[in-house]
Amino acid sequence: MMMNNTLRNQCKLLAGSLVTGKWNKNQYKIIKELGCGANGIVYLVERENRHYALKLSDNGTSIISEMNILKSFSKVQGSTLGPSFLEADDFIKTGKQLPFYVMEYIHGHDFLRFIEKKGSSWIGVLMLQLLTSLSALHTNGWVFGDLKPENLIVTSPAYKVRCVDVGGTTLIGRSVKEFTEFFDRGYWGLGSRKADPQYDLFAVGMIIINSAYPGRFHKNGEGYRQLNDLIKQKKELLPYRKMLEKALQGQYDTAIQMREDLVTVLSKQNHSKKKGTSQAATRQPTTRQPTTRQARRSQNHSKNKRGGFFETFLLVAIISMLYVLYIYEQLL
Amino acid sequence: MKAGTLRQILLITDGCSNHGEEPSAMAEIAREQGITINVIGVMENDVIDEKGLKEIEKIADSGGGVSQIVYAQQLSQTVQMVTQKAMTQTIQGVINRELQQILGDSRTMEDLPPEKRGEVMEVVDELGETSKLEVLILVDTSASMKHKLPTVKDSLLDLSLSMNARMGDSRFSVFVFPGKRNDVEKLLDWTPNLEALTATFPKLSTGGLTPTGPAIREALTYFNKKRSLRGLLSHDDEQYFEESM
């Protein structure tokens, strides 16, 4: 508490003020504050007509660790999960040296508000994306660590889920140091805080549960039983039950495995909407495939189906609109 | 292979000492022995008064550690964060001293360009992950702490969870003050697992004095006195020996 106050005073910058780096001499103009974390304030800044996010801190240690993580993130090929790193420098403010780093500005809605606006049917789709990104991260030897809705941003116009706070990212095998209790398997007594892919998958499970319990809840000491009971109480969570059970108990070896099960759940939901549940049940074994490539194919498959549905709908809509116009003209 | 041992005392209290030696003087002695003292002030509905606040800050300052005032609900996170932060701080202190010897003219990590600092920080993180850690937990069990003790217990279990996830070994011991007969009483001897903390712990409470200073002095004698902090950077023969067995 006290630390935050001094941090705020030291790192407080007004809109319009300039931050100039001591080493690289680049100049950034503050536009507004984006957020304030435990160890720094993030500003939206402008340099040469481009927008960036700039994190300023009075705690050199944590900010340098984050910079290291961001740098290694950009080495993870094909992963667009975190913001890309631009540069790190020091800002001298009234004689005191404040370290800062500059990264890509990720613009969009935060995850929970997005779901609120667009509907809960988006949760599954966004989690699919997240699991794909996590898989790339895990393959490169990293675990995200502090996965939670507050750290997820959905960009537009192409809805893509990205992460804005990479402070919890940890090398596999080391200890996770930044986490949030509700999303931490250690808190629920369901595993250690040693970074492994299962740690992130647990958090993904909790994000889904969080969407049904926006107010969250505390542990009562019963461990998995408590979570299982709460899942059963929400009908929107029931389709995910099997998958959540495996994720929360660390039974998925990879993000891809969990993703496959999620694909199955989602395609089941689509089928049940279109053709009734009995047929969906018979379809299940064919969509549930163990390998990556097949999983991707089955996903494309369901995408095509959805695309076809949309096409039909569009055609019908256009024809009926033309017909209405025709009748309207006839009446005149 | 280059990990040494980091030693810390974690003092959990809710106010001022009122008996025996000045706590910050004892903290100074601890620091001299390479032992860091962190202090957490726990509030619930009550507030810690100005005098208590000052004392908490002063102990951590003299003990080269970190202090933080929190509400009981946030204790778990804070205990973990404070321990971690103090470890980083200690390692950084050692590295800064080494850097000064190499670079001369009292330059520290902050004087390096950010890229170089990043490289140094990787070493700090690495050491924080692999070092051995000994934390002696010193809990104030004076009357006003009584209803906070269940939360304290939870937060200590949580701490061992976090620390045991590291690659390096962690050991804890728990002391309470005031003790039944002495200023301080040992509840749990050095162990990697705080689960052993008995069910009676939350019920402990003794009225009367708060001998923070004597408790720290007493606690210091439970650390084995060996090696300086420079052992962190040099190869550690003893550990080598232990591992080869």
Coordinates of C-alpha atoms in Angstrom, one line a residue:
Chain A
M1 CA 0.0 0.0 0.0
M2 CA 2.6 2.4 1.0
M3 CA 4.9 1.3 -1.8
N4 CA 2.1 2.0 -4.3
N5 CA 1.8 5.5 -3.1
T6 CA 5.4 6.4 -3.6
L7 CA 5.3 4.6 -6.9
R8 CA 2.4 6.7 -8.0
N9 CA 4.1 9.9 -7.0
Q10 CA 7.4 9.1 -8.7
C11 CA 6.0 7.7 -11.9
K12 CA 3.1 10.1 -12.3
L13 CA 3.2 11.9 -15.6
L14 CA 0.7 14.2 -17.1
A15 CA -0.7 14.0 -20.6
G16 CA 1.5 15.9 -23.0
S17 CA 4.7 15.5 -21.0
L18 CA 7.8 14.0 -22.7
V19 CA 9.8 11.0 -21.7
T20 CA 13.3 11.0 -23.2
G21 CA 15.6 8.0 -22.9
K22 CA 19.0 8.5 -21.3
W23 CA 20.7 5.9 -23.5
N24 CA 18.9 5.8 -26.9
K25 CA 17.6 9.4 -26.7
N26 CA 14.2 8.5 -28.2
Q27 CA 11.4 10.8 -27.2
Y28 CA 7.9 9.7 -26.3
K29 CA 4.8 11.9 -25.7
I30 CA 2.4 10.8 -23.0
I31 CA -1.2 10.6 -24.2
K32 CA -2.9 9.0 -21.3
E33 CA -2.5 6.4 -18.5
L34 CA -3.6 2.9 -19.5
G35 CA -3.2 1.2 -16.2
C36 CA -1.4 0.9 -12.9
G37 CA 0.1 -2.4 -11.7
A38 CA 2.0 -3.5 -8.6
N39 CA 5.3 -2.4 -10.0
G40 CA 4.7 0.3 -12.6
I41 CA 2.4 2.5 -14.5
V42 CA 1.6 1.8 -18.2
Y43 CA 1.1 4.8 -20.5
L44 CA -0.2 5.2 -24.0
V45 CA 2.5 7.2 -25.8
E46 CA 3.3 8.5 -29.2
R47 CA 6.5 8.7 -31.1
E48 CA 6.8 9.7 -34.8
N49 CA 3.0 9.4 -35.1
R50 CA 2.8 5.9 -33.9
H51 CA 1.3 4.7 -30.7
Y52 CA 3.1 2.5 -28.2
A53 CA 2.6 1.4 -24.6
L54 CA 5.3 2.5 -22.2
K55 CA 5.8 1.0 -18.8
L56 CA 7.5 3.2 -16.2
S57 CA 8.6 1.9 -12.8
D58 CA 10.7 2.9 -9.8
N59 CA 11.6 -0.8 -9.3
G60 CA 14.4 -1.6 -11.6
T61 CA 14.5 -5.3 -10.8
S62 CA 11.0 -6.3 -11.8
I63 CA 10.9 -4.1 -14.9
I64 CA 14.1 -5.6 -16.2
S65 CA 12.9 -9.1 -15.6
E66 CA 9.7 -8.2 -17.6
M67 CA 11.9 -6.8 -20.4
N68 CA 13.8 -10.1 -20.5
I69 CA 10.5 -12.0 -20.8
L70 CA 9.2 -9.7 -23.5
K71 CA 12.4 -10.2 -25.5
S72 CA 12.2 -13.9 -25.3
F73 CA 8.5 -13.8 -26.2
S74 CA 9.5 -12.1 -29.5
K75 CA 11.8 -15.1 -30.2
V76 CA 8.9 -17.5 -29.9
Q77 CA 8.0 -17.9 -33.5
G78 CA 4.4 -17.5 -34.6
S79 CA 3.2 -16.5 -31.2
T80 CA 1.3 -13.3 -31.1
L81 CA 0.2 -13.8 -27.5
G82 CA 2.1 -11.0 -25.8
P83 CA 3.0 -7.5 -27.0
S84 CA 6.1 -7.1 -29.1
F85 CA 9.1 -5.4 -27.5
L86 CA 10.5 -2.2 -28.8
E87 CA 13.2 -0.8 -26.5
A88 CA 14.2 -0.3 -22.9
D89 CA 15.8 2.9 -21.5
D90 CA 16.0 5.1 -18.4
F91 CA 14.1 8.3 -17.8
I92 CA 15.7 10.9 -15.5
K93 CA 13.0 12.7 -13.6
T94 CA 14.2 15.3 -11.2
G95 CA 17.5 13.6 -10.6
K96 CA 16.0 10.2 -10.1
Q97 CA 16.5 7.4 -12.6
L98 CA 13.3 5.6 -13.6
P99 CA 13.7 2.6 -15.9
F100 CA 11.1 2.1 -18.6
Y101 CA 10.4 -0.1 -21.6
V102 CA 8.3 0.4 -24.7
M103 CA 6.2 -2.2 -26.3
E104 CA 3.5 -2.6 -28.9
Y105 CA 0.1 -1.0 -27.9
I106 CA -2.5 -3.7 -28.0
H107 CA -5.9 -2.0 -28.6
G108 CA -9.2 -3.8 -27.8
H109 CA -11.7 -4.8 -25.2
D110 CA -10.8 -6.6 -22.1
F111 CA -11.9 -10.2 -22.2
L112 CA -14.8 -10.0 -19.7
R113 CA -16.4 -6.9 -21.2
F114 CA -16.1 -8.4 -24.6
I115 CA -18.0 -11.6 -23.5
E116 CA -20.5 -9.3 -21.8
K117 CA -21.2 -7.5 -25.0
K118 CA -20.9 -10.3 -27.6
G119 CA -22.4 -13.2 -25.6
S120 CA -21.0 -16.2 -23.9
S121 CA -20.8 -18.2 -27.1
W122 CA -17.6 -16.4 -27.8
I123 CA -15.8 -17.9 -24.8
G124 CA -15.2 -21.2 -26.5
V125 CA -13.9 -19.6 -29.6
L126 CA -11.5 -17.3 -27.8
M127 CA -10.3 -20.2 -25.6
L128 CA -9.5 -22.1 -28.7
Q129 CA -7.3 -19.3 -29.9
L130 CA -5.7 -19.0 -26.4
L131 CA -4.9 -22.7 -26.3
T132 CA -3.2 -22.5 -29.7
S133 CA -1.1 -19.6 -28.5
L134 CA -0.3 -21.4 -25.3
S135 CA 0.8 -24.5 -27.2
A136 CA 3.4 -22.5 -29.1
L137 CA 4.6 -20.9 -25.9
H138 CA 4.9 -24.2 -24.1
T139 CA 6.7 -25.8 -27.0
N140 CA 9.3 -23.1 -26.7
G141 CA 9.8 -23.9 -23.0
W142 CA 7.7 -21.2 -21.3
V143 CA 4.6 -21.1 -19.2
F144 CA 2.5 -17.9 -19.1
G145 CA 1.8 -18.1 -15.4
D146 CA -0.5 -15.3 -14.6
L147 CA -3.4 -16.1 -16.9
K148 CA -6.6 -14.3 -16.1
P149 CA -9.3 -12.4 -17.9
E150 CA -7.9 -9.1 -16.8
N151 CA -4.7 -9.9 -18.7
L152 CA -6.5 -10.8 -21.9
I153 CA -7.5 -8.3 -24.5
V154 CA -9.6 -9.1 -27.5
T155 CA -8.5 -7.0 -30.5
S156 CA -10.8 -5.9 -33.3
P157 CA -11.8 -5.9 -36.1
A158 CA -10.4 -9.5 -36.4
Y159 CA -11.3 -10.8 -33.0
K160 CA -8.0 -12.1 -31.6
V161 CA -7.1 -12.8 -28.0
R162 CA -3.9 -11.3 -26.8
C163 CA -2.1 -11.0 -23.4
V164 CA -1.0 -7.7 -22.1
D165 CA 0.8 -8.5 -18.9
V166 CA 3.7 -11.0 -19.3
G167 CA 5.1 -10.5 -15.8
G168 CA 4.2 -14.1 -14.7
T169 CA 5.8 -15.8 -17.6
T170 CA 8.2 -18.5 -16.3
L171 CA 10.6 -21.0 -17.8
I172 CA 9.3 -24.5 -17.5
G173 CA 10.7 -26.2 -14.4
R174 CA 11.1 -23.0 -12.4
S175 CA 8.7 -21.6 -9.9
V176 CA 5.8 -19.3 -10.9
K177 CA 6.2 -16.1 -9.0
E178 CA 3.4 -13.9 -10.2
F179 CA -0.1 -15.4 -10.1
T180 CA -3.6 -14.6 -9.1
E181 CA -5.1 -16.8 -6.4
F182 CA -8.4 -17.7 -8.2
F183 CA -6.5 -18.9 -11.2
D184 CA -3.6 -20.6 -9.3
R185 CA -3.8 -24.3 -8.9
G186 CA -1.6 -24.1 -5.7
Y187 CA -4.3 -22.0 -4.1
W188 CA -6.9 -24.7 -4.7
G189 CA -4.6 -27.4 -3.4
L190 CA -4.5 -29.0 -6.8
G191 CA -0.8 -28.9 -7.6
S192 CA 2.4 -27.1 -7.1
R193 CA 3.6 -23.7 -8.4
K194 CA 6.3 -25.3 -10.5
A195 CA 5.8 -24.1 -14.0
D196 CA 4.5 -26.8 -16.4
P197 CA 2.0 -26.7 -19.2
Q198 CA -0.7 -28.0 -16.8
Y199 CA -0.3 -24.9 -14.7
D200 CA -1.6 -22.7 -17.6
L201 CA -4.3 -25.2 -18.6
F202 CA -5.7 -25.1 -15.0
A203 CA -5.9 -21.3 -15.4
V204 CA -7.8 -21.7 -18.7
G205 CA -10.3 -23.9 -16.9
M206 CA -10.7 -21.3 -14.2
I207 CA -11.2 -18.6 -16.8
I208 CA -14.2 -20.6 -18.2
I209 CA -15.5 -21.0 -14.7
N210 CA -15.0 -17.3 -14.0
S211 CA -17.3 -16.5 -16.9
A212 CA -20.1 -18.3 -15.2
Y213 CA -19.2 -16.8 -11.8
P214 CA -18.2 -13.2 -12.5
G215 CA -18.0 -12.5 -8.8
R216 CA -15.5 -15.4 -8.3
F217 CA -15.4 -17.2 -4.9
H218 CA -13.0 -18.4 -2.2
K219 CA -11.7 -21.8 -1.4
N220 CA -13.5 -23.8 1.3
G221 CA -10.7 -26.4 1.8
E222 CA -12.4 -29.1 -0.2
G223 CA -10.2 -28.7 -3.2
Y224 CA -11.5 -30.2 -6.4
R225 CA -14.9 -31.2 -4.8
Q226 CA -15.8 -27.6 -4.4
L227 CA -15.0 -26.7 -8.0
N228 CA -16.8 -29.7 -9.3
D229 CA -20.0 -28.8 -7.3
L230 CA -19.9 -25.3 -8.6
I231 CA -19.5 -26.4 -12.2
K232 CA -22.5 -28.7 -11.8
Q233 CA -24.6 -25.8 -10.6
K234 CA -24.3 -23.7 -13.8
K235 CA -25.9 -25.1 -16.9
E236 CA -23.7 -23.0 -19.2
L237 CA -20.7 -24.9 -17.8
L238 CA -22.2 -28.4 -18.2
P239 CA -21.0 -29.0 -21.8
Y240 CA -17.4 -28.2 -20.6
R241 CA -17.6 -30.4 -17.5
K242 CA -15.5 -33.3 -18.8
M243 CA -12.9 -31.0 -20.2
L244 CA -12.8 -28.8 -17.1
E245 CA -12.4 -31.9 -14.9
K246 CA -9.3 -32.9 -16.8
A247 CA -7.9 -29.4 -17.0
L248 CA -8.4 -28.8 -13.3
Q249 CA -6.8 -32.1 -12.3
G250 CA -3.8 -31.7 -14.6
Q251 CA -4.7 -34.6 -16.9
Y252 CA -3.9 -32.9 -20.1
D253 CA -0.3 -33.3 -21.2
T254 CA -0.5 -30.5 -23.8
A255 CA -2.6 -27.5 -24.7
I256 CA -3.3 -29.2 -28.0
Q257 CA -5.0 -32.1 -26.2
M258 CA -7.3 -29.7 -24.3
R259 CA -8.0 -27.8 -27.5
E260 CA -9.1 -31.0 -29.2
D261 CA -11.6 -31.7 -26.4
L262 CA -12.8 -28.1 -26.6
V263 CA -13.3 -28.4 -30.4
T264 CA -15.4 -31.5 -29.7
V265 CA -17.5 -29.6 -27.1
L266 CA -18.1 -26.7 -29.4
S267 CA -19.0 -28.8 -32.5
K268 CA -21.3 -30.8 -30.3
Q269 CA -23.1 -27.6 -29.3
N270 CA -23.4 -26.5 -32.9
H271 CA -24.9 -29.9 -33.9
S272 CA -27.3 -30.0 -31.1
K273 CA -28.5 -26.6 -32.2
K274 CA -29.0 -27.7 -35.7
K275 CA -29.9 -31.3 -35.7
G276 CA -30.8 -32.3 -32.2
T277 CA -28.6 -34.1 -29.6
S278 CA -28.9 -37.7 -30.7
Q279 CA -27.0 -37.2 -33.9
A280 CA -24.4 -35.1 -32.2
A281 CA -23.7 -37.9 -29.9
T282 CA -23.0 -40.3 -32.7
R283 CA -20.7 -37.8 -34.4
Q284 CA -18.5 -37.3 -31.3
P285 CA -16.0 -40.2 -31.9
T286 CA -15.1 -39.0 -35.4
T287 CA -14.3 -35.5 -34.3
R288 CA -12.2 -36.6 -31.4
Q289 CA -8.8 -37.2 -32.8
P290 CA -5.5 -37.6 -31.0
T291 CA -3.1 -35.7 -33.2
T292 CA -2.6 -32.1 -33.9
R293 CA -3.1 -32.1 -37.6
Q294 CA -6.3 -34.0 -37.5
A295 CA -7.6 -31.8 -34.8
R296 CA -7.0 -28.8 -37.0
R297 CA -8.8 -30.5 -39.9
S298 CA -11.8 -31.2 -37.8
Q299 CA -11.9 -27.6 -36.7
N300 CA -11.8 -26.5 -40.3
H301 CA -14.6 -28.9 -40.9
S302 CA -16.8 -27.2 -38.4
K303 CA -15.8 -23.8 -39.6
N304 CA -16.9 -24.8 -43.1
K305 CA -20.2 -26.0 -41.8
R306 CA -20.8 -22.8 -40.0
G307 CA -19.7 -20.9 -43.2
G308 CA -22.3 -22.8 -45.2
F309 CA -25.0 -22.0 -42.8
F310 CA -24.1 -18.4 -43.0
E311 CA -24.1 -18.4 -46.8
T312 CA -27.6 -20.0 -46.9
F313 CA -28.9 -17.4 -44.5
L314 CA -27.4 -14.6 -46.5
L315 CA -29.0 -15.9 -49.7
V316 CA -32.4 -16.3 -48.2
A317 CA -32.1 -12.8 -46.7
I318 CA -31.2 -11.2 -50.0
I319 CA -33.9 -12.9 -51.9
S320 CA -36.6 -12.1 -49.4
M321 CA -35.4 -8.5 -49.4
L322 CA -35.7 -8.3 -53.2
Y323 CA -39.1 -9.9 -53.0
V324 CA -40.3 -7.3 -50.4
L325 CA -39.0 -4.6 -52.7
Y326 CA -40.9 -6.1 -55.6
I327 CA -44.1 -6.3 -53.7
Y328 CA -43.7 -2.8 -52.4
E329 CA -43.3 -1.5 -56.0
Q330 CA -46.3 -3.5 -57.1
L331 CA -48.4 -1.9 -54.5
L332 CA -47.4 1.5 -55.6
Chain B
M1 CA 25.8 -25.7 -8.9
K2 CA 26.8 -22.2 -7.8
A3 CA 23.9 -21.8 -5.3
G4 CA 24.6 -20.8 -1.7
T5 CA 22.1 -20.3 1.1
L6 CA 20.0 -17.3 1.6
R7 CA 18.9 -16.7 5.2
Q8 CA 15.9 -14.7 6.2
I9 CA 13.8 -14.0 9.3
L10 CA 10.2 -13.3 8.5
L11 CA 8.6 -11.3 11.4
I12 CA 4.8 -11.3 11.4
T13 CA 3.4 -8.8 13.9
D14 CA 0.6 -6.3 14.4
G15 CA 2.2 -3.6 16.5
C16 CA 4.8 -2.3 18.8
S17 CA 7.3 -4.2 20.9
N18 CA 7.2 -3.3 24.6
H19 CA 9.8 -5.4 26.2
G20 CA 13.6 -5.9 26.1
E21 CA 16.1 -4.8 23.5
E22 CA 15.4 -2.4 20.7
P23 CA 14.2 -4.6 17.7
S24 CA 16.0 -2.6 15.1
A25 CA 19.3 -2.9 16.9
M26 CA 18.8 -6.7 16.9
A27 CA 18.0 -6.5 13.2
E28 CA 21.3 -4.7 12.6
I29 CA 23.1 -7.6 14.3
A30 CA 21.2 -10.0 12.1
R31 CA 22.3 -8.1 9.0
E32 CA 25.9 -8.3 10.1
Q33 CA 25.6 -12.0 10.1
G34 CA 24.2 -12.1 6.6
I35 CA 20.6 -12.7 7.7
T36 CA 17.9 -10.5 6.2
I37 CA 14.9 -9.5 8.3
N38 CA 11.5 -8.9 6.6
V39 CA 8.6 -7.6 8.6
I40 CA 4.9 -7.9 7.8
G41 CA 2.4 -5.8 9.8
V42 CA -1.0 -7.4 9.8
M43 CA -4.1 -5.4 10.3
E44 CA -7.7 -6.5 10.5
N45 CA -10.3 -4.1 11.6
D46 CA -7.8 -2.3 13.8
V47 CA -5.2 0.0 12.4
I48 CA -1.5 -0.1 13.3
D49 CA -0.6 3.2 15.0
E50 CA 2.1 5.5 13.9
K51 CA 4.6 4.2 16.4
G52 CA 4.0 0.6 15.3
L53 CA 4.4 1.6 11.6
K54 CA 7.7 3.3 12.3
E55 CA 9.0 0.3 14.2
I56 CA 8.1 -2.1 11.4
E57 CA 9.8 0.0 8.8
K58 CA 12.9 0.5 10.9
I59 CA 13.3 -3.2 11.7
A60 CA 13.2 -4.1 8.0
D61 CA 15.5 -1.2 7.1
S62 CA 18.1 -2.2 9.7
G63 CA 17.7 -5.9 8.8
G64 CA 18.3 -5.2 5.1
G65 CA 14.9 -6.6 4.2
V66 CA 11.4 -5.6 3.0
S67 CA 8.4 -4.4 5.1
Q68 CA 4.8 -4.3 4.2
I69 CA 1.5 -3.5 6.0
V70 CA -1.4 -5.6 4.9
Y71 CA -4.9 -6.6 5.8
A72 CA -5.2 -10.2 7.0
Q73 CA -7.0 -11.2 3.8
Q74 CA -4.0 -10.4 1.6
L75 CA -1.5 -12.0 3.8
S76 CA -0.8 -15.1 1.7
Q77 CA 0.2 -13.0 -1.4
T78 CA 2.2 -10.6 0.7
V79 CA 4.2 -13.2 2.5
Q80 CA 5.2 -14.8 -0.8
M81 CA 5.9 -11.4 -2.4
V82 CA 8.0 -10.1 0.5
T83 CA 10.1 -13.2 0.7
Q84 CA 10.7 -13.2 -3.0
K85 CA 11.5 -9.6 -3.1
A86 CA 14.0 -9.8 -0.2
M87 CA 15.7 -12.7 -1.9
T88 CA 16.2 -10.7 -5.1
Q89 CA 17.3 -7.7 -3.1
T90 CA 20.0 -9.8 -1.3
I91 CA 21.3 -11.4 -4.4
Q92 CA 21.4 -8.1 -6.2
G93 CA 23.3 -6.6 -3.3
V94 CA 25.9 -9.4 -3.6
I95 CA 26.1 -8.9 -7.4
N96 CA 26.4 -5.1 -7.0
R97 CA 29.3 -5.6 -4.7
E98 CA 31.0 -7.8 -7.2
L99 CA 30.2 -5.4 -10.0
Q100 CA 31.8 -2.6 -8.1
Q101 CA 35.0 -4.6 -7.7
I102 CA 35.0 -5.3 -11.4
L103 CA 33.9 -1.9 -12.7
G104 CA 35.3 0.3 -9.9
D105 CA 34.2 3.8 -8.9
S106 CA 31.1 2.7 -7.0
R107 CA 29.1 1.8 -10.0
T108 CA 26.1 -0.5 -9.5
M109 CA 23.6 -2.3 -11.8
E110 CA 21.6 0.9 -12.3
D111 CA 24.6 2.5 -14.1
L112 CA 24.7 -0.2 -16.8
P113 CA 22.8 0.2 -20.0
P114 CA 19.4 -1.6 -20.0
E115 CA 20.6 -4.5 -22.2
K116 CA 23.5 -5.3 -19.9
R117 CA 21.2 -4.9 -16.9
G118 CA 19.0 -7.5 -18.5
E119 CA 21.8 -9.9 -18.6
V120 CA 22.7 -9.3 -15.0
M121 CA 19.1 -9.7 -14.1
E122 CA 19.0 -13.1 -15.7
V123 CA 21.8 -14.2 -13.4
V124 CA 19.9 -12.7 -10.4
D125 CA 16.7 -14.6 -11.4
E126 CA 18.7 -17.8 -11.9
L127 CA 20.3 -17.5 -8.4
G128 CA 16.9 -16.8 -6.8
E129 CA 15.6 -19.9 -8.4
T130 CA 18.5 -22.2 -7.5
S131 CA 19.8 -20.9 -4.1
K132 CA 19.0 -22.7 -0.9
L133 CA 16.7 -20.8 1.3
E134 CA 16.3 -20.8 5.0
V135 CA 13.4 -18.8 6.5
L136 CA 12.9 -18.5 10.2
I137 CA 9.3 -17.4 10.8
L138 CA 8.8 -15.4 13.9
V139 CA 5.1 -14.9 14.8
D140 CA 3.8 -12.4 17.3
T141 CA 1.2 -14.3 19.3
S142 CA 0.3 -11.5 21.7
A143 CA -3.4 -11.2 22.5
S144 CA -4.4 -8.9 19.7
M145 CA -3.0 -11.4 17.1
K146 CA -5.2 -14.3 18.3
H147 CA -7.9 -14.1 15.7
K148 CA -5.4 -13.5 12.9
L149 CA -3.5 -16.7 13.6
P150 CA -5.6 -19.0 11.3
T151 CA -4.9 -16.6 8.4
V152 CA -1.2 -16.6 9.4
K153 CA -1.1 -20.3 9.2
D154 CA -2.7 -20.4 5.8
S155 CA -0.3 -17.9 4.5
L156 CA 2.7 -19.9 5.8
L157 CA 1.4 -23.0 4.1
D158 CA 1.1 -21.0 0.9
L159 CA 4.6 -19.7 1.3
S160 CA 6.1 -23.2 1.6
L161 CA 4.1 -24.1 -1.6
S162 CA 5.7 -21.2 -3.5
M163 CA 9.2 -21.7 -2.2
N164 CA 9.2 -25.5 -2.7
A165 CA 8.3 -24.9 -6.3
R166 CA 11.8 -23.5 -6.8
M167 CA 14.7 -25.6 -7.9
G168 CA 16.7 -24.9 -4.8
D169 CA 15.9 -26.4 -1.5
S170 CA 13.9 -24.4 1.1
R171 CA 13.8 -24.9 4.8
F172 CA 11.6 -23.3 7.3
S173 CA 11.3 -23.1 11.1
V174 CA 8.6 -21.4 13.1
F175 CA 8.9 -19.6 16.4
V176 CA 6.3 -17.7 18.4
F177 CA 6.8 -14.9 20.9
P178 CA 6.1 -14.5 23.7
G179 CA 6.6 -18.1 24.7
K180 CA 5.2 -19.9 27.6
R181 CA 8.3 -19.6 29.7
N182 CA 10.8 -17.7 27.6
D183 CA 10.6 -14.7 25.3
V184 CA 10.4 -16.9 22.4
E185 CA 9.4 -20.5 21.8
K186 CA 10.2 -23.0 19.1
L187 CA 7.2 -24.5 17.4
L188 CA 8.8 -26.2 14.4
D189 CA 12.4 -27.1 13.8
W190 CA 14.0 -26.8 10.3
T191 CA 11.8 -28.6 7.8
P192 CA 11.1 -28.3 4.1
N193 CA 7.4 -28.7 4.8
L194 CA 5.2 -26.4 6.8
E195 CA 2.3 -28.8 6.7
A196 CA 3.8 -30.1 9.9
L197 CA 2.6 -26.9 11.6
T198 CA 0.3 -28.3 14.2
A199 CA -3.4 -27.7 14.5
T200 CA -2.8 -26.0 17.8
F201 CA -1.0 -23.2 16.1
P202 CA -4.1 -21.0 15.5
K203 CA -5.1 -21.4 19.1
L204 CA -1.9 -20.2 20.5
S205 CA -2.0 -16.9 22.2
T206 CA -0.4 -15.5 25.3
G207 CA -1.2 -12.1 26.7
G208 CA 1.1 -9.6 28.1
L209 CA 4.4 -8.5 26.7
T210 CA 5.6 -8.2 23.1
P211 CA 9.3 -8.9 23.3
T212 CA 10.2 -8.4 19.6
G213 CA 13.8 -7.5 20.2
P214 CA 14.7 -10.5 22.4
A215 CA 12.8 -12.7 20.0
I216 CA 15.0 -11.6 17.1
R217 CA 18.1 -12.0 19.2
E218 CA 17.1 -15.5 20.2
A219 CA 16.1 -16.5 16.7
L220 CA 19.5 -15.6 15.3
T221 CA 21.1 -18.4 17.4
Y222 CA 19.1 -21.0 15.4
F223 CA 20.9 -20.3 12.2
N224 CA 24.1 -22.1 11.7
K225 CA 26.8 -19.6 11.5
K226 CA 28.9 -20.3 8.4
R227 CA 30.1 -18.7 5.2
S228 CA 29.6 -15.2 4.1
L229 CA 27.1 -14.2 1.4
R230 CA 29.9 -14.3 -1.2
G231 CA 29.3 -18.0 -1.0
L232 CA 26.4 -17.3 -3.3
L233 CA 28.7 -16.7 -6.2
S234 CA 31.5 -19.2 -5.5
H235 CA 31.3 -22.9 -5.8
D236 CA 30.0 -24.4 -2.7
D237 CA 32.0 -27.4 -1.6
E238 CA 29.6 -28.5 1.1
Q239 CA 26.7 -28.7 -1.3
Y240 CA 28.8 -30.5 -3.8
F241 CA 29.6 -33.0 -1.1
E242 CA 25.9 -33.4 -0.2
E243 CA 24.8 -33.9 -3.8
S244 CA 27.5 -36.5 -4.5
M245 CA 26.1 -38.6 -1.7

